[in-house]
C-alpha positions as YAML, in Angstrom:
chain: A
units: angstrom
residues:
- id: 1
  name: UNK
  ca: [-8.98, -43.09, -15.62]
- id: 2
  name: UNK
  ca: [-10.85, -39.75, -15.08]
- id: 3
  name: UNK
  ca: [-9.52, -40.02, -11.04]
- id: 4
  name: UNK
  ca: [-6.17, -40.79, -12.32]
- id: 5
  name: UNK
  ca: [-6.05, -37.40, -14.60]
- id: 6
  name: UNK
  ca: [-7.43, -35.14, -11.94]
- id: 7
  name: UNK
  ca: [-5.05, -36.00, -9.32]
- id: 8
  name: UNK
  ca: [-1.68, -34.60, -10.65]
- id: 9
  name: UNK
  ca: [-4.43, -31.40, -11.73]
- id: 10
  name: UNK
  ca: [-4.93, -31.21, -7.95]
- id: 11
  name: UNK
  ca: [-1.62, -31.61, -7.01]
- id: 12
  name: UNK
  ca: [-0.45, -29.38, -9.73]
- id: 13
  name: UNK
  ca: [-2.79, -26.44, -8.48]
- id: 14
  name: UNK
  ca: [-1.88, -26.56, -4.81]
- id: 15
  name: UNK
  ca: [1.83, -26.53, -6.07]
- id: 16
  name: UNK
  ca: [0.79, -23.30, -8.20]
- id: 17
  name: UNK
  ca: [-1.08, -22.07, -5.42]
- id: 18
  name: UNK
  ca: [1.80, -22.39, -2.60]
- id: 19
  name: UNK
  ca: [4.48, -20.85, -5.45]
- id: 20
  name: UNK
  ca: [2.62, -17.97, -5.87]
- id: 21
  name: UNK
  ca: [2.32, -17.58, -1.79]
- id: 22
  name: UNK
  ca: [6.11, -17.68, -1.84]
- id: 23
  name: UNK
  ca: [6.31, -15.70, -4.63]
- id: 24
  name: UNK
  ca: [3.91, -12.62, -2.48]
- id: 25
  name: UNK
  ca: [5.61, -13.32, 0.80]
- id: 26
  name: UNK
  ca: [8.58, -12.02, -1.14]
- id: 27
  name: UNK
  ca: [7.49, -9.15, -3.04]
- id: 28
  name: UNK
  ca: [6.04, -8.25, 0.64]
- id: 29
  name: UNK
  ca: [9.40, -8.30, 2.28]
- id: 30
  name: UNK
  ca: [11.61, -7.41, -0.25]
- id: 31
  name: UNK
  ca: [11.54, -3.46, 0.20]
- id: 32
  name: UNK
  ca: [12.48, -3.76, 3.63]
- id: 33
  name: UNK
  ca: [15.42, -6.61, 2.88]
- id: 34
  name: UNK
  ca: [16.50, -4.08, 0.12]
- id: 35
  name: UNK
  ca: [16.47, -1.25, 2.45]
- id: 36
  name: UNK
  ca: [18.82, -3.19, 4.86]
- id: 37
  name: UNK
  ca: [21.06, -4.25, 2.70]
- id: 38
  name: UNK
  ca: [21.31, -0.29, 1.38]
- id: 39
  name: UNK
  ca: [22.02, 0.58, 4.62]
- id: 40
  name: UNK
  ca: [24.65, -1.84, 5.37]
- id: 41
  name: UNK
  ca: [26.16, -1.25, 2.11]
- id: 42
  name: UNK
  ca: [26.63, 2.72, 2.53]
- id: 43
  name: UNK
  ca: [28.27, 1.47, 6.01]
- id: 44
  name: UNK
  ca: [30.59, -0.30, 4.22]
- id: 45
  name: UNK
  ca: [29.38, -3.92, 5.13]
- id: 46
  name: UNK
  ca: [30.06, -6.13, 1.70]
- id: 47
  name: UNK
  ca: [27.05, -8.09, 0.54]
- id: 48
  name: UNK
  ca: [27.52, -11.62, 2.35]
- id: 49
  name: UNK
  ca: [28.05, -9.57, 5.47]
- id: 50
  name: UNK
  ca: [24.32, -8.40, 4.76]
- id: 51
  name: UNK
  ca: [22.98, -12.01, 4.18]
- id: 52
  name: UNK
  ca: [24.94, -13.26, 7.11]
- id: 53
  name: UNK
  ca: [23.22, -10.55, 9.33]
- id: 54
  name: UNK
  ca: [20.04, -11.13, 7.42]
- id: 55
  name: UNK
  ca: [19.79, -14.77, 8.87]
- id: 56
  name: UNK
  ca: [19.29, -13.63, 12.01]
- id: 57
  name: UNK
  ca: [16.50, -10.94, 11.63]
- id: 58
  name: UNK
  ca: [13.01, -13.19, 12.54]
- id: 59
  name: UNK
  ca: [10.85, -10.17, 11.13]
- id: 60
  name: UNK
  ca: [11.48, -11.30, 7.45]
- id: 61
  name: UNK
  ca: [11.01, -14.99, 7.72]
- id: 62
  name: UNK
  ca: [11.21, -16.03, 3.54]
- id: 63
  name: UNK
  ca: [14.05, -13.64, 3.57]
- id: 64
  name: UNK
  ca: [15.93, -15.09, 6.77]
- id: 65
  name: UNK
  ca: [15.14, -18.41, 4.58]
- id: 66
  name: UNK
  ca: [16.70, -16.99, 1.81]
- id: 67
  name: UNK
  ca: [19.91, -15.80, 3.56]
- id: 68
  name: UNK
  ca: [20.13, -19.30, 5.03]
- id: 69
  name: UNK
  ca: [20.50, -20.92, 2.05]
- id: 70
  name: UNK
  ca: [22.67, -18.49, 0.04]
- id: 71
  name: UNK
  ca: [25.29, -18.46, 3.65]
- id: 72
  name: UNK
  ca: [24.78, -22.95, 2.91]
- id: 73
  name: UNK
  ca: [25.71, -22.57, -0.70]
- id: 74
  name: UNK
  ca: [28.56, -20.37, -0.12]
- id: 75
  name: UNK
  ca: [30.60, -21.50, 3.22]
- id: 76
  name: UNK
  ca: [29.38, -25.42, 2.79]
- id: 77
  name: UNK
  ca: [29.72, -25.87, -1.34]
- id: 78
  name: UNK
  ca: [32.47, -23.22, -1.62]
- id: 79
  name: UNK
  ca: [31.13, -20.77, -4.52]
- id: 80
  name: UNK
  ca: [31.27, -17.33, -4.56]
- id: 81
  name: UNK
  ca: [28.07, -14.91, -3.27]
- id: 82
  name: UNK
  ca: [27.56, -13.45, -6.49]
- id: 83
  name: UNK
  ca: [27.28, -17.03, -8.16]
- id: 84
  name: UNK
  ca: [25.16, -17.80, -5.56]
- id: 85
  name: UNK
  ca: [22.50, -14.41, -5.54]
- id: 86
  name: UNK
  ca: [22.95, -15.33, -9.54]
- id: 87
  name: UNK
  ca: [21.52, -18.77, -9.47]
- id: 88
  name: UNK
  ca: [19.06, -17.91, -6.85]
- id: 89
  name: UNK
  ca: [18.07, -15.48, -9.47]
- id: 90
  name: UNK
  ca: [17.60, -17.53, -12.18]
- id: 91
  name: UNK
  ca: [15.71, -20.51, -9.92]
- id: 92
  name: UNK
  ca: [13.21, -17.33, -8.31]
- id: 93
  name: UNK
  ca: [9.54, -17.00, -9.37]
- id: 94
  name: UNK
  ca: [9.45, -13.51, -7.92]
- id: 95
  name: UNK
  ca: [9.86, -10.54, -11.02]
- id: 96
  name: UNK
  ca: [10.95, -8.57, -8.96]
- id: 97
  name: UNK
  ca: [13.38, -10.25, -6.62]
- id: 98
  name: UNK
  ca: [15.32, -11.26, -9.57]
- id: 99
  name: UNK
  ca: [15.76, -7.80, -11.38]
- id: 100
  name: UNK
  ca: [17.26, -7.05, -7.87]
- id: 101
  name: UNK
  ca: [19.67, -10.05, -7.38]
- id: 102
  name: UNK
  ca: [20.53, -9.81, -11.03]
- id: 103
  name: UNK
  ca: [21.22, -5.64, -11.06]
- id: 104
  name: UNK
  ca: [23.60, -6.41, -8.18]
- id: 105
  name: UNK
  ca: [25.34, -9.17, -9.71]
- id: 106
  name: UNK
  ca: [26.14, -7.26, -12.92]
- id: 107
  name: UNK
  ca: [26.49, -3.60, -10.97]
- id: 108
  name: UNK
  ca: [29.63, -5.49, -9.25]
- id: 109
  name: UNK
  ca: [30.74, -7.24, -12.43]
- id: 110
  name: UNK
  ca: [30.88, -4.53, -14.14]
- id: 111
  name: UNK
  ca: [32.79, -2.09, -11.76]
- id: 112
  name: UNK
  ca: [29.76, 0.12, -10.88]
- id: 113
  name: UNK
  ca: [28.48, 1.55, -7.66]
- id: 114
  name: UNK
  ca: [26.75, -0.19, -5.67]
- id: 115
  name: UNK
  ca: [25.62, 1.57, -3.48]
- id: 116
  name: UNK
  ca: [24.22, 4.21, -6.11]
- id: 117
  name: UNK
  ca: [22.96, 1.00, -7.72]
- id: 118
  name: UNK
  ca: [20.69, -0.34, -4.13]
- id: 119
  name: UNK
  ca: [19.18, 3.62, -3.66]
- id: 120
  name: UNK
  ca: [17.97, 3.79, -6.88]
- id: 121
  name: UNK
  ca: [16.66, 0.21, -6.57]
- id: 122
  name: UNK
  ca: [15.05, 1.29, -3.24]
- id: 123
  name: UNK
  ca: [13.28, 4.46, -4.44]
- id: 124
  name: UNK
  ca: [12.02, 1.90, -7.51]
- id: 125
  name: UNK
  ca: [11.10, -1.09, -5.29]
- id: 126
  name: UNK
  ca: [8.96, 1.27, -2.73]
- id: 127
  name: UNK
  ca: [7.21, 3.31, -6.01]
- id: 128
  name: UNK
  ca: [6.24, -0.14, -7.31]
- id: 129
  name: UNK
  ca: [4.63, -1.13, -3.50]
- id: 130
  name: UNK
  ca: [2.71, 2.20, -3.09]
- id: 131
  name: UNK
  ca: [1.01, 1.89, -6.53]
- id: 132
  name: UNK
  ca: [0.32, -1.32, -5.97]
- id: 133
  name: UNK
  ca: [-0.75, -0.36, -2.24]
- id: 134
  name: UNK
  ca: [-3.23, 2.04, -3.80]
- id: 135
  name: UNK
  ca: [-4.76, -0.60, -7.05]
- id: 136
  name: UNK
  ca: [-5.08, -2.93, -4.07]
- id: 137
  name: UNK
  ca: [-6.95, 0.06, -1.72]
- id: 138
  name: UNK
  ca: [-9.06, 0.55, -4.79]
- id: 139
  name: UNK
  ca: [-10.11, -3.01, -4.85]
- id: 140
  name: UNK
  ca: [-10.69, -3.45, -1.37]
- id: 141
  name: UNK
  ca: [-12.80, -0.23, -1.85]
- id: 142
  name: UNK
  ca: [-14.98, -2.41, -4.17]
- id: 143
  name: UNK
  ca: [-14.98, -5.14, -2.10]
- id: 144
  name: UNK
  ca: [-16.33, -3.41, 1.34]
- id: 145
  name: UNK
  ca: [-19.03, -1.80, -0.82]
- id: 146
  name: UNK
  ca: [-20.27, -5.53, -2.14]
- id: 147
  name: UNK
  ca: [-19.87, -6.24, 0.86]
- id: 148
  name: UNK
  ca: [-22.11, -3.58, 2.26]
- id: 149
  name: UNK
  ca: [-25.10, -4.00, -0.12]
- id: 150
  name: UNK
  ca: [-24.95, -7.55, 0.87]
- id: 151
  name: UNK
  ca: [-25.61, -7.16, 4.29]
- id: 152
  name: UNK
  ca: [-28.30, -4.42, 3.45]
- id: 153
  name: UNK
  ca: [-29.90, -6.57, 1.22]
- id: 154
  name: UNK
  ca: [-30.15, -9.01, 4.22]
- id: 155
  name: UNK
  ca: [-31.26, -6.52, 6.91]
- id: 156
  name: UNK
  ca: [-33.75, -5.45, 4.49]
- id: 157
  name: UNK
  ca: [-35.00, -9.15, 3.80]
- id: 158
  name: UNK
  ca: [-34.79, -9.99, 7.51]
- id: 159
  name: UNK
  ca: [-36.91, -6.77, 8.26]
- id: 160
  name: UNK
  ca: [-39.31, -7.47, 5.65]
- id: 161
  name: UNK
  ca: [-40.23, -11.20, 6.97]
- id: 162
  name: UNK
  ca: [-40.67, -9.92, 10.30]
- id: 163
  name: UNK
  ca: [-43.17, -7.25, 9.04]
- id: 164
  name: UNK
  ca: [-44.93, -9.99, 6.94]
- id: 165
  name: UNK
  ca: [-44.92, -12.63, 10.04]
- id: 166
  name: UNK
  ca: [-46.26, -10.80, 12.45]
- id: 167
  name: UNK
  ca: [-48.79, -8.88, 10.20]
- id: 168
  name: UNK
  ca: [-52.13, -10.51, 7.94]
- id: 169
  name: UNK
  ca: [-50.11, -11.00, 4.70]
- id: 170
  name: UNK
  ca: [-49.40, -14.29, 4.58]
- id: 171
  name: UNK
  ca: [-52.97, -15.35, 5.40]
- id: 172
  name: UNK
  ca: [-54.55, -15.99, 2.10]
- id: 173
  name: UNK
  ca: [-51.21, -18.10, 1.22]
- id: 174
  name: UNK
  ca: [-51.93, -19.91, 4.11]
- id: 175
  name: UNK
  ca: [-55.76, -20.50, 2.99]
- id: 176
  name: UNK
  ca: [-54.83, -21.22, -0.80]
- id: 177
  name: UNK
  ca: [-52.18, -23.79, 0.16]
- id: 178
  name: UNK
  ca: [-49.20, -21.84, -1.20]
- id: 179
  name: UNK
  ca: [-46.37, -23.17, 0.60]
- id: 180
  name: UNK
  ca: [-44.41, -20.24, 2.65]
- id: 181
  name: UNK
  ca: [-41.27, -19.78, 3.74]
- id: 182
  name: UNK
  ca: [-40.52, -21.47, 7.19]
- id: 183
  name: UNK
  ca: [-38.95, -19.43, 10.08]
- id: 184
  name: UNK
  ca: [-36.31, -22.05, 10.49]
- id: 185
  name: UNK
  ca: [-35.08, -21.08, 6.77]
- id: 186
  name: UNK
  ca: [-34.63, -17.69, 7.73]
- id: 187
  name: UNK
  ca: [-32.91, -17.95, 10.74]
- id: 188
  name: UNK
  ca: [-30.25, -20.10, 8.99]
- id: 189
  name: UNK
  ca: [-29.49, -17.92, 6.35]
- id: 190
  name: UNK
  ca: [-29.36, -14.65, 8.72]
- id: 191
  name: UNK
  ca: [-27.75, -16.04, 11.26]
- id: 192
  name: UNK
  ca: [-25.62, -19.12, 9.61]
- id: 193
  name: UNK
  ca: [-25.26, -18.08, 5.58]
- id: 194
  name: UNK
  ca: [-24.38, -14.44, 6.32]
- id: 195
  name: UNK
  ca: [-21.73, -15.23, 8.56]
- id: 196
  name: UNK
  ca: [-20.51, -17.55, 6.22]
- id: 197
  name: UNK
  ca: [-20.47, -14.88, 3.47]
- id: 198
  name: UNK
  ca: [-18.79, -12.58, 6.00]
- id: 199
  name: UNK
  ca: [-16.34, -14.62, 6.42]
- id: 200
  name: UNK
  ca: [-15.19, -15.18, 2.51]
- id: 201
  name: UNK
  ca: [-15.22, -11.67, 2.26]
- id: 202
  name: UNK
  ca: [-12.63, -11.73, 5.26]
- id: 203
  name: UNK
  ca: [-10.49, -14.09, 3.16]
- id: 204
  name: UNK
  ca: [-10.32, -12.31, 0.60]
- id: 205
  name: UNK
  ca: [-9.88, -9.09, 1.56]
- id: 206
  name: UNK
  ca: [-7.28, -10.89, 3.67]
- id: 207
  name: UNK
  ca: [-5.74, -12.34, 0.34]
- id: 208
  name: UNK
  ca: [-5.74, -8.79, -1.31]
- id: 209
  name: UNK
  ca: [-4.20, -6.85, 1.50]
- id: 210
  name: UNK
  ca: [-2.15, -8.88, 4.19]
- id: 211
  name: UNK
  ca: [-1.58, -6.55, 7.28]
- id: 212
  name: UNK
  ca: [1.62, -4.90, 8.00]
- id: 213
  name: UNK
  ca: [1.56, -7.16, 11.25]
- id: 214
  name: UNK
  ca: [3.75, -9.82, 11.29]
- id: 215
  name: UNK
  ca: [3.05, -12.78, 13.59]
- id: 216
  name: UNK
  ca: [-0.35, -11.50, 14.75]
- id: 217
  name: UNK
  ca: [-1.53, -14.49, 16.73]
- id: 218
  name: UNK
  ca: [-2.91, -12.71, 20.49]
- id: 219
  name: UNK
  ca: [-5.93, -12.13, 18.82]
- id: 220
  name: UNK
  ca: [-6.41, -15.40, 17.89]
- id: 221
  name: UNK
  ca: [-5.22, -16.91, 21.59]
- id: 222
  name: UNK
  ca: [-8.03, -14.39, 23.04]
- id: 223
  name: UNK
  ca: [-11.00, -16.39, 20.41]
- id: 224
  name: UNK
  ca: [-10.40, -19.61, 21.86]
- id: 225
  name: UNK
  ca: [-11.61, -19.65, 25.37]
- id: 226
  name: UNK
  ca: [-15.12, -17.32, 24.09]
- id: 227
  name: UNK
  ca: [-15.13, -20.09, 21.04]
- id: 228
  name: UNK
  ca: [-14.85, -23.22, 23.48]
- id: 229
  name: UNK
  ca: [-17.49, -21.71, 25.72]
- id: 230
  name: UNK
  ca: [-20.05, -20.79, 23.38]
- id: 231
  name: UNK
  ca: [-18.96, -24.58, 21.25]
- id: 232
  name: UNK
  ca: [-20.46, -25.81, 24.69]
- id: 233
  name: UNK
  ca: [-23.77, -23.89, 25.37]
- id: 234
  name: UNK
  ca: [-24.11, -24.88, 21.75]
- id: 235
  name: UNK
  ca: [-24.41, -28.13, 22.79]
- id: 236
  name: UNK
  ca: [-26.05, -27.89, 25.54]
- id: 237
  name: UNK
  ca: [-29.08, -25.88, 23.49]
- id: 238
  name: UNK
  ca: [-29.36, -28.93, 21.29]
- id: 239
  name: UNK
  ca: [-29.46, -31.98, 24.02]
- id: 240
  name: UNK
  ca: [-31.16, -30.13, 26.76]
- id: 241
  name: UNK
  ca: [-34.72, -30.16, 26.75]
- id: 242
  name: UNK
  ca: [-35.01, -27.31, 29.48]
- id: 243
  name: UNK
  ca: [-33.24, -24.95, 26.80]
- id: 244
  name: UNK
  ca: [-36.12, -25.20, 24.06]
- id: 245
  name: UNK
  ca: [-37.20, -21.82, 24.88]
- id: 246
  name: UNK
  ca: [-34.02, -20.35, 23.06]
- id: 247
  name: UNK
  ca: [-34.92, -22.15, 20.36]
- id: 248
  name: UNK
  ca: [-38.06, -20.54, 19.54]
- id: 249
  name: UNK
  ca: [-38.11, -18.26, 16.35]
- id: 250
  name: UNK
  ca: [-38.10, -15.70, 18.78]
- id: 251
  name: UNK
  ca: [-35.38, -15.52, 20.90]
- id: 252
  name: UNK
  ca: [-33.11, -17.81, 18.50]
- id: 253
  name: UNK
  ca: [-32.17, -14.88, 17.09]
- id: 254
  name: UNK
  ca: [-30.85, -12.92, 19.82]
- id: 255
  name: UNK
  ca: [-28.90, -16.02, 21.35]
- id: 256
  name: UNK
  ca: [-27.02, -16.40, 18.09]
- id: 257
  name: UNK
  ca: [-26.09, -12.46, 17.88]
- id: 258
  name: UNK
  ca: [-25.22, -12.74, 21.50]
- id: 259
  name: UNK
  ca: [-22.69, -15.69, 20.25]
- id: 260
  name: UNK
  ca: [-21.37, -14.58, 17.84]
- id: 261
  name: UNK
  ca: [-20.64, -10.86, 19.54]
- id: 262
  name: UNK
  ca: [-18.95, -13.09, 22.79]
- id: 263
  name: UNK
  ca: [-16.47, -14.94, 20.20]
- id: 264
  name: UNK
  ca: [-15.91, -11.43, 18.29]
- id: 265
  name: UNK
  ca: [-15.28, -8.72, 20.74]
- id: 266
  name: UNK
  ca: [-12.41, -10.26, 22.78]
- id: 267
  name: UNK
  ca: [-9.94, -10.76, 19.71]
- id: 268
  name: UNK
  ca: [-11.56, -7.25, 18.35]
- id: 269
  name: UNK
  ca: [-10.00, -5.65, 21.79]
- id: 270
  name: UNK
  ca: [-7.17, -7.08, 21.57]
- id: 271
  name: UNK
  ca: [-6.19, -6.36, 18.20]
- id: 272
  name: UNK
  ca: [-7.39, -2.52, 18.59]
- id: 273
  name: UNK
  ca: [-4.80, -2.86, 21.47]
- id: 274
  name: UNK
  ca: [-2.10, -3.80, 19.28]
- id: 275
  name: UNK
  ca: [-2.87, -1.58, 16.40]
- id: 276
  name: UNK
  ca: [-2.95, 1.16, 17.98]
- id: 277
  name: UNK
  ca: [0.27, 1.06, 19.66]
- id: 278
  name: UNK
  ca: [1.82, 0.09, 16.05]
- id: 279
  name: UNK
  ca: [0.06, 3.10, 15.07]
- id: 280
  name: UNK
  ca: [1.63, 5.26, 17.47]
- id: 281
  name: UNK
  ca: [4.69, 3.51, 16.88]
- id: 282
  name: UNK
  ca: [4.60, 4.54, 13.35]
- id: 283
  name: UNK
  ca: [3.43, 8.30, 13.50]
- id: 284
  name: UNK
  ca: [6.00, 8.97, 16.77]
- id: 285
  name: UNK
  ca: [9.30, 7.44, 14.64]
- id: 286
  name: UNK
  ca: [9.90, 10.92, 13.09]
- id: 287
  name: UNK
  ca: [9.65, 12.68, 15.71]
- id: 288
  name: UNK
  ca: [12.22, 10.40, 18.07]
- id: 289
  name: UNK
  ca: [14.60, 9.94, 15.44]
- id: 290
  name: UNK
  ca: [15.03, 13.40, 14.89]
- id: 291
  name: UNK
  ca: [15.18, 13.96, 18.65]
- id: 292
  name: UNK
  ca: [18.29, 11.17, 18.25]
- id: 293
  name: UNK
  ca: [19.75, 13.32, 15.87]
- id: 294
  name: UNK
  ca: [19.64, 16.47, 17.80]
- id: 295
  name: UNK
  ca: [21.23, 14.80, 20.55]
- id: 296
  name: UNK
  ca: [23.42, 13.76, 18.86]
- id: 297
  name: UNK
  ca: [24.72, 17.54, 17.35]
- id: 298
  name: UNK
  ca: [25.27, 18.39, 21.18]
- id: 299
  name: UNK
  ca: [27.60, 16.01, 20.89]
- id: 300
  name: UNK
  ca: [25.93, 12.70, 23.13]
- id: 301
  name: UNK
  ca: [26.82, 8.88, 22.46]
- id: 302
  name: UNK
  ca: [24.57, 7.11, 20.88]
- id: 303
  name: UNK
  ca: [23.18, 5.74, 24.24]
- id: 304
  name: UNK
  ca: [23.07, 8.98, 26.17]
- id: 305
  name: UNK
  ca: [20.97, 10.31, 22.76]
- id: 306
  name: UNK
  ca: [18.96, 8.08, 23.01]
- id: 307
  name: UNK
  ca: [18.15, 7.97, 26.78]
- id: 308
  name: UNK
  ca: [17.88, 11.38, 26.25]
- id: 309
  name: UNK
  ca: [15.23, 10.98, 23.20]
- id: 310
  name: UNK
  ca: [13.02, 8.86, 25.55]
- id: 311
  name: UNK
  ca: [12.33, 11.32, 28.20]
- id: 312
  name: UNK
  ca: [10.17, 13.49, 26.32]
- id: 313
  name: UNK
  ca: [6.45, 12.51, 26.12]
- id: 314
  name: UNK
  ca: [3.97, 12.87, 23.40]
- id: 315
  name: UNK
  ca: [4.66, 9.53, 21.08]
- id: 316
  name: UNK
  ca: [1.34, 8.09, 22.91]
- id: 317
  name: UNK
  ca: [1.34, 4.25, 23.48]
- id: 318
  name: UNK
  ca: [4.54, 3.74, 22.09]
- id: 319
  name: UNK
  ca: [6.05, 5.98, 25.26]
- id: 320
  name: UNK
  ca: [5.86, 2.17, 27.17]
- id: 321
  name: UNK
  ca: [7.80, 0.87, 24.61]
- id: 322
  name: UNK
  ca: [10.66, 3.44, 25.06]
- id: 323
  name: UNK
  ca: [10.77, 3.98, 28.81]
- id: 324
  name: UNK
  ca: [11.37, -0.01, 28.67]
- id: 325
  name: UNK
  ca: [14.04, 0.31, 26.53]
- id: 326
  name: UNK
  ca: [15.74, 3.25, 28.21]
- id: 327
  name: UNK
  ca: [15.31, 1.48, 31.59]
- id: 328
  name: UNK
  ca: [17.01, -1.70, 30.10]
- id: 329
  name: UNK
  ca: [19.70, 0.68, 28.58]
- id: 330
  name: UNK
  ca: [20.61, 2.49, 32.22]
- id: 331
  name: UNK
  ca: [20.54, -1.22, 33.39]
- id: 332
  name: UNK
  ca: [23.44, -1.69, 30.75]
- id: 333
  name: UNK
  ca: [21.82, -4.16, 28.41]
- id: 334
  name: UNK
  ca: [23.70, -3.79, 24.91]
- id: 335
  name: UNK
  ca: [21.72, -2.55, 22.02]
- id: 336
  name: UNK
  ca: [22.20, -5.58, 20.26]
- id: 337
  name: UNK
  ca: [19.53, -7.34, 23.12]
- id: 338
  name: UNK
  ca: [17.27, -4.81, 23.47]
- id: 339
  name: UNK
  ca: [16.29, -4.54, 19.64]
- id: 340
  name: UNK
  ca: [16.51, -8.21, 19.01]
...
């Protein structure tokens, strides 16, 4: 009977669970769904236009979901995309994704102007994220410093034990029969528990603050040949007898640090590849968009401004970026291809 009442508890939690995942994948990607649909909107592109172009943008996925299904509802079951972003708003768990669908619905209704309507609901949407960026900043603050203390708390312990091993003190518990702690005991919780800890910390600090990265999986590819090779000299060090000798209290230590450093540092380089050229990406937009612009004063195409934009240096790693697209652009790819 007890089995039968905790299963639909279980199942009822991991449904929780995955709405509330849904529910933050939105809030994530709404500002920048609500920032193209402003855009497209001052352009004079109606609303379904926006969800139609919407299904084809990869970098939002729940969003590209959402604009699948509202396109279904409207050109397979024939009602009309306001019913549609209506219901949609009443079935949503997200707060804020339905004060948006449902400030559009009655902005139209009632003859207002939309556009005016999807600024001010942009300037609101992105004050919301950055004080929630900054409570979530604050926590993480907390976090790293538990963090910290932890793992000087274990340095310290770790130091402490050596001092004691290799030193007199333990003698007279030794001669009195007070059992002592064993070496082995140690060595699994330095080397085995506080990884473990490290890595709940990871999760949750991953849970508090997702990165602005979407789709990061190289650094992941680049942990699985170091993780396969050191899976293997793992077991080799526990069937081979010739390997006992990196067993010993000793040098047990170092051979796990030197493990666990081989599977780290490869995804570690690759990721510092990749955020830095995001990084560059981010701090050299300015700067080339208002290079665009100026080009465009003189009077250029939107091409030859741009072409023109990517000759100058100075935006760092993100220069490879646009000498590849102005090469595919004097090449005549469409702008459509190279963006997408």
């Amino acid at each position: 009977m007890q089995l039968q009442m905790k299963g639909p508890k279980i199942l009822r939690w991991a449904l929780n669970l995955f709405r509330r995942e849904e529910t933050a994948e939105i809030d994530r990607e709404l500002p920048f769904a609500a920032l193209l649909f402003t855009l497209l909107s001052a352009s004079g592109v109606t609303i379904y236009e926006s969800w139609k172009k919407l299904c084809s943008i990869s970098l939002l996925p729940t969003f590209q979901k959402e604009a699948k299904e509202i396109v279904r509802q409207v050109e397979v079951l024939g009602y009309d995309p306001l019913t549609v972003m209506y219901r949609r708003a009443n079935k949503t768990r997200s707060k804020n994704y339905r004060e948006f669908l449902l400030g559009y619905v009655s902005s139209v209704r009632s003859g207002g102007n939309v556009v005016n309507y999807l600024k001010s609901k942009l300037r609101s949407i992105f004050e919301v994220q950055s004080a929630s960026a900054i409570r979530s900043i604050e926590r993480l603050g907390t976090l790293v410093e538990a963090y910290a203390v932890m793992l000087i708390v274990t340095l310290c312990s770790y130091i402490l034990f050596i001092i004691f091993a290799t030193t007199s003190v333990f003698e007279p518990m030794k001669m009195s029969g007070t059992p002592g702690i064993s070496p082995a005991i140690v060595c699994v919780l330095i080397f085995f528990v506080t990884p473990m800890v490290s890595i709940i910390f990871m999760v949750i600090a991953h849970a508090e603050r997702k990165s602005n990265l979407v789709g990061l999986r190289r650094p992941y590819y680049a942990a699985i040949l170091p993780l396969i090779i050191v899976s293997a000299f793992t077991a080799l060090l526990a069937y081979l007898p010739m390997l006992d000798f990196l067993k010993t209290p000793q040098t047990f230590p170092l051979v796990t640090t030197v493990c666990l450093l081989a599977i780290s540092i490869p995804p570690a380089i690759v990721y510092m590849k990749i955020a830095k050229i995001n990084s560059d990406a981010e701090n050299s937009i300015p700067s080339f968009l208002r290079d665009v612009t100026e080009a465009r004063k003189i009077g250029l195409s939107p091409e030859k401004s741009i072409i023109h934009a990517t000759k100058r240096t100075g935006y760092g790693r993100f220069t490879e970026t646009l000498q590849l697209i102005r090469s595919q652009m004097e090449w005549g790819v469409s702008l459509r291809k190279i963006f997408t």
